[in-house]
Coordinates of C-alpha atoms and ligand atoms in Angstrom, one line a residue:
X19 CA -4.2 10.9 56.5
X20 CA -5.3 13.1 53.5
X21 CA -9.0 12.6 52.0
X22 CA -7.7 13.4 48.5
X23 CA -4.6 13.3 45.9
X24 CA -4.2 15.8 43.8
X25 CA -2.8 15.1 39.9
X26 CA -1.6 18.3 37.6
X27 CA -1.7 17.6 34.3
X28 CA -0.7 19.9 31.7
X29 CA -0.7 23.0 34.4
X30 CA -4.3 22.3 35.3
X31 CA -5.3 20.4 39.0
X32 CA -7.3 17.6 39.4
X33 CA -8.7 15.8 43.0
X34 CA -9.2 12.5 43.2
X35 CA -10.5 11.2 46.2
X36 CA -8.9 8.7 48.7
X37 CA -10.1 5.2 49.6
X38 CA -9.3 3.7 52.9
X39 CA -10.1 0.0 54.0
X40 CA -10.5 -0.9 57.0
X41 CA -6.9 -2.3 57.4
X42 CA -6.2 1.4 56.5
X43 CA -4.7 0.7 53.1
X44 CA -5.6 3.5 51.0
X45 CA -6.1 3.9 47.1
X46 CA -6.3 6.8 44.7
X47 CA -10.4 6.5 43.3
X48 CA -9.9 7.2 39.6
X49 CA -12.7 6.1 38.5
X50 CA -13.8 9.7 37.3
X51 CA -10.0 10.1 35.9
X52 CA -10.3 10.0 31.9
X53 CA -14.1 12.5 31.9
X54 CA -12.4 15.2 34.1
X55 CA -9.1 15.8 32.2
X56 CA -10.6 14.9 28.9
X57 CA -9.2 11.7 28.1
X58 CA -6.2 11.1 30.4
X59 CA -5.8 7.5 31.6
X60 CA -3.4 5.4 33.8
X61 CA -1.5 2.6 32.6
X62 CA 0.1 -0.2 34.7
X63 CA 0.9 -3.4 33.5
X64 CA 0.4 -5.9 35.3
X65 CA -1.6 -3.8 37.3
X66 CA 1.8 -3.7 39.9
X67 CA 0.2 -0.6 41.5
X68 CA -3.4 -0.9 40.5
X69 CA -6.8 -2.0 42.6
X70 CA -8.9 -3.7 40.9
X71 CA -12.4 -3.7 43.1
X72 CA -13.3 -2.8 47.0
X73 CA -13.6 -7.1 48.6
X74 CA -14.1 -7.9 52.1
X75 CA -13.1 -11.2 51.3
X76 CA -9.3 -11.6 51.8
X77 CA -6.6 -9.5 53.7
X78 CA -3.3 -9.7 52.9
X79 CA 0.0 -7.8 54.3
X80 CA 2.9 -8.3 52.4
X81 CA 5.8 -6.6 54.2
X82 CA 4.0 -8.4 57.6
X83 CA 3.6 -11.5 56.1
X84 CA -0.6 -11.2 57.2
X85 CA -3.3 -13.7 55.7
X86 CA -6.7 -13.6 56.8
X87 CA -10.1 -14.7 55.8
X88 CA -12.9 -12.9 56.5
X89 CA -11.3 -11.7 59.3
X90 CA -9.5 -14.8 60.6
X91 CA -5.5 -15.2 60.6
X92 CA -4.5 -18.0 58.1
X93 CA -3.0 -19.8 60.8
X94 CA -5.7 -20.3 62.9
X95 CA -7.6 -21.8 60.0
X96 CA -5.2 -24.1 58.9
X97 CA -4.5 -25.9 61.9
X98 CA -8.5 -26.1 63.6
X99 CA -10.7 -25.2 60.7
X100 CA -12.7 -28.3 58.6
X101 CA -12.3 -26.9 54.7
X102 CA -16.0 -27.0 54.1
X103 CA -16.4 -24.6 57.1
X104 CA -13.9 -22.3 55.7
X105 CA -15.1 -22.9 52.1
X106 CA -18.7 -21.6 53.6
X107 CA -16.9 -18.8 55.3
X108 CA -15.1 -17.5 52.1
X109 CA -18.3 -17.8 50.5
X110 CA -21.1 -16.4 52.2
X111 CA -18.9 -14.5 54.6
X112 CA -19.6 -15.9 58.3
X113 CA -18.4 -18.9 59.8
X114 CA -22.0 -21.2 59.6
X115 CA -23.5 -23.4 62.6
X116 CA -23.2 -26.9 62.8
X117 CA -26.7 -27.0 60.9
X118 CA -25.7 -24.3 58.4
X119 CA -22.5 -26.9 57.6
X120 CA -24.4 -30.0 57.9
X121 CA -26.9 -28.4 55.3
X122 CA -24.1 -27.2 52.8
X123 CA -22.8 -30.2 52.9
X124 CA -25.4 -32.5 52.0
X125 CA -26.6 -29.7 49.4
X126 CA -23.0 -30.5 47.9
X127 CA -23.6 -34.1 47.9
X128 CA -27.3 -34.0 46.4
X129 CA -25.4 -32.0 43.3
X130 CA -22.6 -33.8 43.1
X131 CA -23.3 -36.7 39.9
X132 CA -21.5 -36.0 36.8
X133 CA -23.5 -36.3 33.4
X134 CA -22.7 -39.6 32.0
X135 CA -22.1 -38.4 28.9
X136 CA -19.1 -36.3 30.6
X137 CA -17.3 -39.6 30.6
X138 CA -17.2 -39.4 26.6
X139 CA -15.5 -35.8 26.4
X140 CA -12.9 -37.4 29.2
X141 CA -12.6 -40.1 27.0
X142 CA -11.6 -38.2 24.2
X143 CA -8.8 -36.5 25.6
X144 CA -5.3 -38.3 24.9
X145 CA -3.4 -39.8 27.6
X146 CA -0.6 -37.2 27.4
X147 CA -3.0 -34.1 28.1
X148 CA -2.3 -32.5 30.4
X149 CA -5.1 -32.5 33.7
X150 CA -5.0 -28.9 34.1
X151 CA -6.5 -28.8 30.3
X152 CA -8.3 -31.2 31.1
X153 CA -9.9 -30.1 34.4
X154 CA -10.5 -26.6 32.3
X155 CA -12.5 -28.2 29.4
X156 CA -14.7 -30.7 31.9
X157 CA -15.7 -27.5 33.9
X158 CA -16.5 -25.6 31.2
X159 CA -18.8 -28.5 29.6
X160 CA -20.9 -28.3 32.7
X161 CA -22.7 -25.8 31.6
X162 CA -24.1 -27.6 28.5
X163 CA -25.2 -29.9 31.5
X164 CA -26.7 -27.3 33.9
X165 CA -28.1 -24.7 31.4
X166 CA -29.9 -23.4 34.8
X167 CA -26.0 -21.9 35.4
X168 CA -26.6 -18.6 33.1
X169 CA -29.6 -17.9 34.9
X170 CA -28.4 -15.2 36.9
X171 CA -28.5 -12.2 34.6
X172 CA -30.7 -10.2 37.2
X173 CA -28.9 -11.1 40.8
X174 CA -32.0 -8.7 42.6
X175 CA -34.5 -11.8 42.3
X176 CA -34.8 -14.3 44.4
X177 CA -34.9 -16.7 41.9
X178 CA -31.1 -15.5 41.3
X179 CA -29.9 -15.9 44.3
X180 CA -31.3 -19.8 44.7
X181 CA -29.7 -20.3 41.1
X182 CA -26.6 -19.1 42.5
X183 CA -26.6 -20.6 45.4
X184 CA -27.5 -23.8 42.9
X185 CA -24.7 -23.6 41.2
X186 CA -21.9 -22.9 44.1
X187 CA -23.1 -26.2 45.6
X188 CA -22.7 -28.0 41.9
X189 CA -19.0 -26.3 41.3
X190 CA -18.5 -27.8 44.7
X191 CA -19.8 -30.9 44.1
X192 CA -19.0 -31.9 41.0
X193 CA -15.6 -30.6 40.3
X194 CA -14.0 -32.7 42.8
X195 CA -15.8 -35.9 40.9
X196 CA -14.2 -34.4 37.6
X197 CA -10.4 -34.0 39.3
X198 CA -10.6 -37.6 40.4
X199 CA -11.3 -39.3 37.3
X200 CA -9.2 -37.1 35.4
X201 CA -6.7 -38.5 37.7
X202 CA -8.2 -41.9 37.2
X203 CA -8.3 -41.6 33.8
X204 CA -4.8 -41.2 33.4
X205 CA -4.0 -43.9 35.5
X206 CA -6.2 -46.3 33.6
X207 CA -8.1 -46.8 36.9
X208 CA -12.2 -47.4 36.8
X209 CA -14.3 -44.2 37.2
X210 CA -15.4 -43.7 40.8
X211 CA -17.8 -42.0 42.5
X212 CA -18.2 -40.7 45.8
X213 CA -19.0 -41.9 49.0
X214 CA -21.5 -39.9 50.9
X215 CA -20.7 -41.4 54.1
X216 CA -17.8 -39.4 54.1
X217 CA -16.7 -36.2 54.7
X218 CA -16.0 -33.9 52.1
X219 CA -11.7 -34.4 52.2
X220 CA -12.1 -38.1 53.1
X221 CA -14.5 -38.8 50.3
X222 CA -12.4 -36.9 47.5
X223 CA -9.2 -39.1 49.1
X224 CA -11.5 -42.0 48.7
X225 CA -12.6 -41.2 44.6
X226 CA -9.5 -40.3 44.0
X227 CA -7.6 -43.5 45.5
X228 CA -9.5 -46.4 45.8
X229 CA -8.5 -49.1 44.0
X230 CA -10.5 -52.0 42.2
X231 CA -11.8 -55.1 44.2
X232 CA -9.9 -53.9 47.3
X233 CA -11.4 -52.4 50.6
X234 CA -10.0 -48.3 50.8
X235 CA -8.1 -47.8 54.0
X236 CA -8.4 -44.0 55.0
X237 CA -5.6 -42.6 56.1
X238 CA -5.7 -39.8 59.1
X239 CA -2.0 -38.8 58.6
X240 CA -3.2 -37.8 54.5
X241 CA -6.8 -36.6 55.4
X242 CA -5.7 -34.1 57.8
X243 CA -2.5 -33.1 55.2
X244 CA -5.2 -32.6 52.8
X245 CA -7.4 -30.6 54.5
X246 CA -5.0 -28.2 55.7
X247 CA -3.1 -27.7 52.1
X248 CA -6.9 -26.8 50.7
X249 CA -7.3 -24.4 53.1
X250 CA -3.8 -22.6 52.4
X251 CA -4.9 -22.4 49.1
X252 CA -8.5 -21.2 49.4
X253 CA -8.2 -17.7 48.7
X254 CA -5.8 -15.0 47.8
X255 CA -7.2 -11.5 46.6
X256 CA -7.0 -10.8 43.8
X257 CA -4.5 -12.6 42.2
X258 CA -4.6 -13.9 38.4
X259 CA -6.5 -16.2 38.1
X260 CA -9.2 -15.0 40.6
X261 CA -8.7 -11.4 38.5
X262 CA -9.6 -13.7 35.2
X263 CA -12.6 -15.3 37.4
X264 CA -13.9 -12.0 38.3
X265 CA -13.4 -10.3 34.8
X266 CA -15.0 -13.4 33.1
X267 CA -18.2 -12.9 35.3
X268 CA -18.4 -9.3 34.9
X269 CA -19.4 -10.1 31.2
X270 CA -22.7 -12.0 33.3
X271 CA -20.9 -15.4 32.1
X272 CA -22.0 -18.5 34.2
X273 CA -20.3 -19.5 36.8
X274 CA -18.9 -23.0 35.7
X275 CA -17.2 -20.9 32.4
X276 CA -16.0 -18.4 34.8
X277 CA -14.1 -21.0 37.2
X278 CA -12.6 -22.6 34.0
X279 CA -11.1 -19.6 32.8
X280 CA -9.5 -19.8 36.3
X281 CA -8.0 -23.0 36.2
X282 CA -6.6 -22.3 32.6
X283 CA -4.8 -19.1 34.1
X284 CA -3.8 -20.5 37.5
X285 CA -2.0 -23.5 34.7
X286 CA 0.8 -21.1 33.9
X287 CA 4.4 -21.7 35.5
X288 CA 4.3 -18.1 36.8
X289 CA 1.3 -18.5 38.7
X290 CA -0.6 -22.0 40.1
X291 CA 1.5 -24.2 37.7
X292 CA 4.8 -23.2 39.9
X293 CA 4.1 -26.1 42.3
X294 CA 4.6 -28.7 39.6
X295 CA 7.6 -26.6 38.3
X296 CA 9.1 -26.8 41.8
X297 CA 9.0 -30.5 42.0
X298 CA 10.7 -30.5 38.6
X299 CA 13.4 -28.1 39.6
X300 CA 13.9 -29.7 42.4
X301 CA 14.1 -33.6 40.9
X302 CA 16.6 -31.7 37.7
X303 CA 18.9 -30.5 40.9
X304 CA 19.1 -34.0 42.1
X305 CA 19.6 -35.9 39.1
X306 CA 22.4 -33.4 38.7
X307 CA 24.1 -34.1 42.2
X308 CA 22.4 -31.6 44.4
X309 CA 24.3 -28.4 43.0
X310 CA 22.2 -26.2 44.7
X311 CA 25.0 -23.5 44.3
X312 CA 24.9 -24.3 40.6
X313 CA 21.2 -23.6 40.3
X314 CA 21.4 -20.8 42.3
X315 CA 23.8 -19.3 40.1
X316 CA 22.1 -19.6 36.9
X317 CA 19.1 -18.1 38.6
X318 CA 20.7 -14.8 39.3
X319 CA 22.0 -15.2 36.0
X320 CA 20.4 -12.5 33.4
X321 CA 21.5 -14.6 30.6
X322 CA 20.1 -18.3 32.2
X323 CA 16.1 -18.1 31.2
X324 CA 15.9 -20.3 34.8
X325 CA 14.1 -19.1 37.8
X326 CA 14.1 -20.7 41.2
X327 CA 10.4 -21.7 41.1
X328 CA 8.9 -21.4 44.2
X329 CA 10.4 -18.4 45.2
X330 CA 8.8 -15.0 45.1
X331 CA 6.0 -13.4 45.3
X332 CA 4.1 -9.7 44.2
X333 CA 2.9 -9.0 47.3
X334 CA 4.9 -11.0 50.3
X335 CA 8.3 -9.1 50.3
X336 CA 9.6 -11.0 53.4
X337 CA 7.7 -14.6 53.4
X338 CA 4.6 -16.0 53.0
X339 CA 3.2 -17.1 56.0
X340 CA 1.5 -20.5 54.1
X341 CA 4.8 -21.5 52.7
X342 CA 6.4 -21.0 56.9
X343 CA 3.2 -23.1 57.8
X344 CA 3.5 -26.1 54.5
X345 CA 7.0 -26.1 55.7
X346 CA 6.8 -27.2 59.4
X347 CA 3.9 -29.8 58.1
X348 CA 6.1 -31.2 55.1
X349 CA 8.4 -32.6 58.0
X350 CA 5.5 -33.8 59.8
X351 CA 3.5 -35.7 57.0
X352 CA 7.1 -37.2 55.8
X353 CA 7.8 -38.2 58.8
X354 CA 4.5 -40.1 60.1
X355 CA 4.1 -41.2 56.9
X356 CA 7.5 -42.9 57.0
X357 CA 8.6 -41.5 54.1
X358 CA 12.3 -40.3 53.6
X359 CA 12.5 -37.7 50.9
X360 CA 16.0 -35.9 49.8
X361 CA 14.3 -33.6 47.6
X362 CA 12.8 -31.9 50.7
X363 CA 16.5 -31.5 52.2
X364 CA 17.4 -29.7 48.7
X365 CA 14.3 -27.7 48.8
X366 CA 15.6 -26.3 52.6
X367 CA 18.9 -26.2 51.3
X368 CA 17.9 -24.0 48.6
X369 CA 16.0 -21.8 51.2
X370 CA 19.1 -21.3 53.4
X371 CA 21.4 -20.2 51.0
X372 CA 18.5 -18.0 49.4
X373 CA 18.2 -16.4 52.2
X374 CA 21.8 -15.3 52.9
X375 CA 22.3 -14.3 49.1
X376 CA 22.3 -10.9 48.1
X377 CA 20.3 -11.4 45.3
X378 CA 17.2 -12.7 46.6
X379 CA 17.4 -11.0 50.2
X380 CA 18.0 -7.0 47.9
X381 CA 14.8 -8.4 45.3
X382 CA 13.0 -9.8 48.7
X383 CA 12.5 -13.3 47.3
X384 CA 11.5 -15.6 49.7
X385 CA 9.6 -19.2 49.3
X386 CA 5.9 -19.3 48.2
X387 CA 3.4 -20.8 49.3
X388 CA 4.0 -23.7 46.1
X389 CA 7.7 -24.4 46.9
X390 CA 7.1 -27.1 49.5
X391 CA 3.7 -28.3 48.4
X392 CA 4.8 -30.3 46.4
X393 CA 6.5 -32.5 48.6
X394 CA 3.5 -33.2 50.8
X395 CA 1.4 -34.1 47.8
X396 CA 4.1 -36.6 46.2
X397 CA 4.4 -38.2 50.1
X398 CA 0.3 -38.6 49.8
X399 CA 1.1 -40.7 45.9
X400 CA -0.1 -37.4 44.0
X401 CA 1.3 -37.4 40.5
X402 CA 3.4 -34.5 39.3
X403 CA 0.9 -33.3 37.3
X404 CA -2.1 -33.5 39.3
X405 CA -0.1 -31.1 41.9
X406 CA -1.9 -27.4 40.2
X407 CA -4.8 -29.3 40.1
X408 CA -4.9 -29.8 43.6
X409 CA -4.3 -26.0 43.8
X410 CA -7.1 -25.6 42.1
X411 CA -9.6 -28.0 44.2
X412 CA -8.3 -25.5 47.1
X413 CA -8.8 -22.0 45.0
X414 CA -12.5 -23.3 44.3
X415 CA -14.2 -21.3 47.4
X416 CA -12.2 -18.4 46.7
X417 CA -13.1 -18.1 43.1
X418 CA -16.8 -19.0 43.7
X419 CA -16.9 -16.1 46.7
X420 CA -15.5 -13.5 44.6
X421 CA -17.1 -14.2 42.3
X422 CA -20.3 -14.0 43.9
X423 CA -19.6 -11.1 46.0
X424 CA -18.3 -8.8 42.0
X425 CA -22.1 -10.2 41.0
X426 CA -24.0 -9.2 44.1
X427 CA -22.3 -5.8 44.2
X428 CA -23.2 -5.5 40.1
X429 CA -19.6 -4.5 39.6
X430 CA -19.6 -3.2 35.7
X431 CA -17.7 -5.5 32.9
X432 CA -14.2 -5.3 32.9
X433 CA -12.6 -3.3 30.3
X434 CA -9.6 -1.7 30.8
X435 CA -8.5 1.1 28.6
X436 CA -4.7 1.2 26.9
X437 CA -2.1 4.0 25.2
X438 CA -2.4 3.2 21.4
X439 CA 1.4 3.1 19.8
X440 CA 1.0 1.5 16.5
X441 CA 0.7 3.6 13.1
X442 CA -1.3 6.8 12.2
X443 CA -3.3 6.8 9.7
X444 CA -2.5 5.7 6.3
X445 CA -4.6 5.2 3.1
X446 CA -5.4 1.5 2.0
X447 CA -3.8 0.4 -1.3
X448 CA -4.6 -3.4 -2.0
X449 CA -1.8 -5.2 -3.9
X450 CA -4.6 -7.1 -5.9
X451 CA -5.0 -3.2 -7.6
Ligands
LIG509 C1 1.3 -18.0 43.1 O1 -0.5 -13.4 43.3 C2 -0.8 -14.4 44.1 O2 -1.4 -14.2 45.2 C3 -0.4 -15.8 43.6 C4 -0.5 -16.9 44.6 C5 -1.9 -17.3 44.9 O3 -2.1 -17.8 46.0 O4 -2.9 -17.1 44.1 O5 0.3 -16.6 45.7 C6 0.1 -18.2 43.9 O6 1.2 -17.8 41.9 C7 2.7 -17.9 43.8 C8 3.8 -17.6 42.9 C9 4.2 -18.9 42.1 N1 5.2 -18.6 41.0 C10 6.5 -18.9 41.2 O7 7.0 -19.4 42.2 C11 7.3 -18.6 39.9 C12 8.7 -18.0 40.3 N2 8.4 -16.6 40.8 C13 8.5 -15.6 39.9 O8 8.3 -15.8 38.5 C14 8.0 -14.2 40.4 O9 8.6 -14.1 41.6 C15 6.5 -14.0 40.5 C16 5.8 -14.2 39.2 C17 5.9 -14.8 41.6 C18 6.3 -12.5 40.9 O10 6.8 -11.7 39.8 P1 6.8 -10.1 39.9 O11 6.1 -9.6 41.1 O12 6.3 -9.7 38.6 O13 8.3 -9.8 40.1 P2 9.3 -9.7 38.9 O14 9.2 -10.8 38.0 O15 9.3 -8.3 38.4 O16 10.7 -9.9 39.7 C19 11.4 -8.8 40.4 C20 12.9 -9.2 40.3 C21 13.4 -9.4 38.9 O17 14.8 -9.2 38.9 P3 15.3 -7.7 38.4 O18 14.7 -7.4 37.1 O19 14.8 -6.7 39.5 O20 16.8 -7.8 38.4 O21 13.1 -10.4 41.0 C22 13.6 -11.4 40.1 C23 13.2 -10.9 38.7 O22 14.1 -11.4 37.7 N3 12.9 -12.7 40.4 C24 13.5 -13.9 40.4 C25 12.4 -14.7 40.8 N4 11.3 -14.1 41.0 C26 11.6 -12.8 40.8 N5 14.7 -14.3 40.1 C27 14.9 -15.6 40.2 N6 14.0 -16.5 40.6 C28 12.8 -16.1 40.9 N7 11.9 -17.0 41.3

């Protein structure tokens, strides 16, 4: 394995040295690029080809379809791990004792009150918004609430670090109270707030569900769906909206402004927003008989603006070992919840004939991890809309944890560079002369 790459440019050589990780992916270090050649850059968009920052947070291999936090496989985690304990292990980078968890979690608890006077912004929202805009603006108003947030400018002192660790435990205490009631809001339902005899799932399920003047009956079958489906979605690299996370703190912007940039960016279809598009897609091809071969058709179609949502990915190019994993435990929460679901035979339907078509198997284009999500939340009496938003309750530890670890490492602000192509000069001539 060479230790440098070599770039000629205009007849003269340049090294650059070599990065390796420690899963023995390598990267060209061009951080000295544009002072030795005089001004050369690189230009990738979508940054396709381009690393953004050295983590030890997440590992993922796309042709092996490998997913790992902090070192353990996705896999294990999602069928024995509690999501606080991996929320804690995202975070601060070890798994914690039972005292460590115990701690964390009532820390979370002690922070977890909403202002009052957050009710009134949620009250001025119209019943159409959407909760994803609506999730984005609440977060971002917590910091008029919790001025303390901007009070890491100088991460060395201790006094940092408690405000950060501060604040981690209010993201993850508070914006599960703001995801319920905008889910409450919207369905005209009395605010709630949380039960701290609970666990951390079980008490969201409980602000989230409970309805007026009746006892709440917990259901295992939902609690242990919900745990697992937060987990999934706990971290991913550096994808875009934990790129936007990261690049939003690197101008030293609190952490609650941060995280809302995130949730705007994971709202697009393209991204976090795919699992609600799924479940629309996947409703349109009912209502219109179950033509999956129809659908199929106009997504290989130039012309046809229609994609299959769901399938895909930028880095899995043979599957993505959450979607195998949301998969097997669709059927499971369907079936002990008794429910019978045809969209979910579509959805597989769609997935065999996927992957026998030429199309998706030459472009690699297998499901994601939001194509049968979906499902499992509309068997648990999630709304359509609330689905990214759930996505987003799940992404929480792994935009708080890379966040923390750009800040601790006092990566520089982003600011990438670009290749000019609009007009040379020309001389100003008002038409007011
Ligand atoms: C998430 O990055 C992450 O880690 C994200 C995520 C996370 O956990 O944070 O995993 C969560 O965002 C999952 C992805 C959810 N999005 C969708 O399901 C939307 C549908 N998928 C696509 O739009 C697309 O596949 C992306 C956005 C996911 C990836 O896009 P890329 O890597 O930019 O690939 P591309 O758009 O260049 O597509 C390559 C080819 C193109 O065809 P050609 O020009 O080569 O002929 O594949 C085609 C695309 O037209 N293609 C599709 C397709 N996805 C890609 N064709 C039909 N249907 C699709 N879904």
């Amino acid at each position: 394995m060479s230790d440098k790459a070599t770039i000629e440019i205009n007849g003269k050589k340049y090294d650059f040295p070599i990065l390796v990780g420690t899963e023995n992916e390598q990267a060209i270090d061009i951080s000295k690029l544009r002072a030795i050649t005089g001004g050369v850059t690189t230009i990738d968009p979508g940054f396709k080809n381009t690393g953004s920052c050295e983590s030890g947070i997440t590992f993922l291999d796309g042709e092996k379809g490998i997913l790992r936090y902090r070192g353990y496989s996705i896999e294990e985690l999602a069928n024995k791990a509690d999501f606080l304990e991996v929320a804690f292990l995202l975070i601060f980078g070890e798994l914690p004792t039972k005292e460590e968890l115990d701690q964390f979690h009532e820390d979370i608890k002690e922070n977890s009150i909403v202002d009052d006077d957050i009710r009134k912004i949620l009250d001025a929202f119209p019943k159409a918004a959407h909760p994803m805009g609506i999730l984005s603006s609440l977060t971002s108003a917590l910091t008029a609430f919790n001025p303390s947030n901007d009070q890491i400018n100088n991460i060395d002192y201790e006094r940092s670090k408690k405000a950060l660790y501060d604040n981690i435990v209010k993201v993850l205490g508070k914006i599960p109270v703001l995801v319920t009631w905008t889910y409450r809001k919207k369905h005209g339902l009395p605010l709630e707030y949380g039960d701290n005899s609970l666990g951390y799932v079980e008490n969201i399920l409980k602000m989230m569900f409970k309805k007026p003047n009746k006892d709440y009956e917990e259901n295992p079958v939902i609690v242990k769906a919900l745990n697992k489906l937060l987990i999934l979605h706990a971290d991913h690299e550096q994808n875009c909206s934990t790129s936007t996370v990261r690049i939003v703190g690197s101008s030293h912007a609190g952490l609650f402004a941060s995280i809302s940039s995130g949730i705007s960016a994971l709202w697009g279809p393209l991204h976090g927003g795919a699992n609600q598009a799924v479940l629309e897609m996947l409703e349109a091809i009912k209502a219109d008989g179950g033509d999956t071969k129809k659908y199929m058709a106009k997504a290989k179609d130039k012309s046809d603006p229609f994609r299959l949502m769901g399938f895909g990915h930028r880095v899995y190019k043979n599957f993505d070992p959450r979607a195998k994993i949301i998969k097997v435990t669709a059927d499971e929460v369907l079936n002990d919840l008794g429910v019978e679901d045809p969209i979910l035979d579509i959805a597989k339907d769609l997935e065999k004939e996927a992957l026998s078509d030429p199309y998706f198997v030459d472009r690699r284009l297998y499901p994601n991890v939001d194509f049968y999500s979906g499902i499992i939340y509309r068997a648990m009496g999630i709304p359509v809309d609330m689905f990214t938003v759930m996505f987003a309750l799940g992404r929480l530890p792994g935009w708080i944890g890379q966040w923390r670890e750009m800040r601790l490492k006092k990566e520089p602000i982003g600011r990438p560079r670009q290749i000019y192509t609009g007009p040379n000069h020309r001389t100003f001539k008002s038409v007011m002369d």
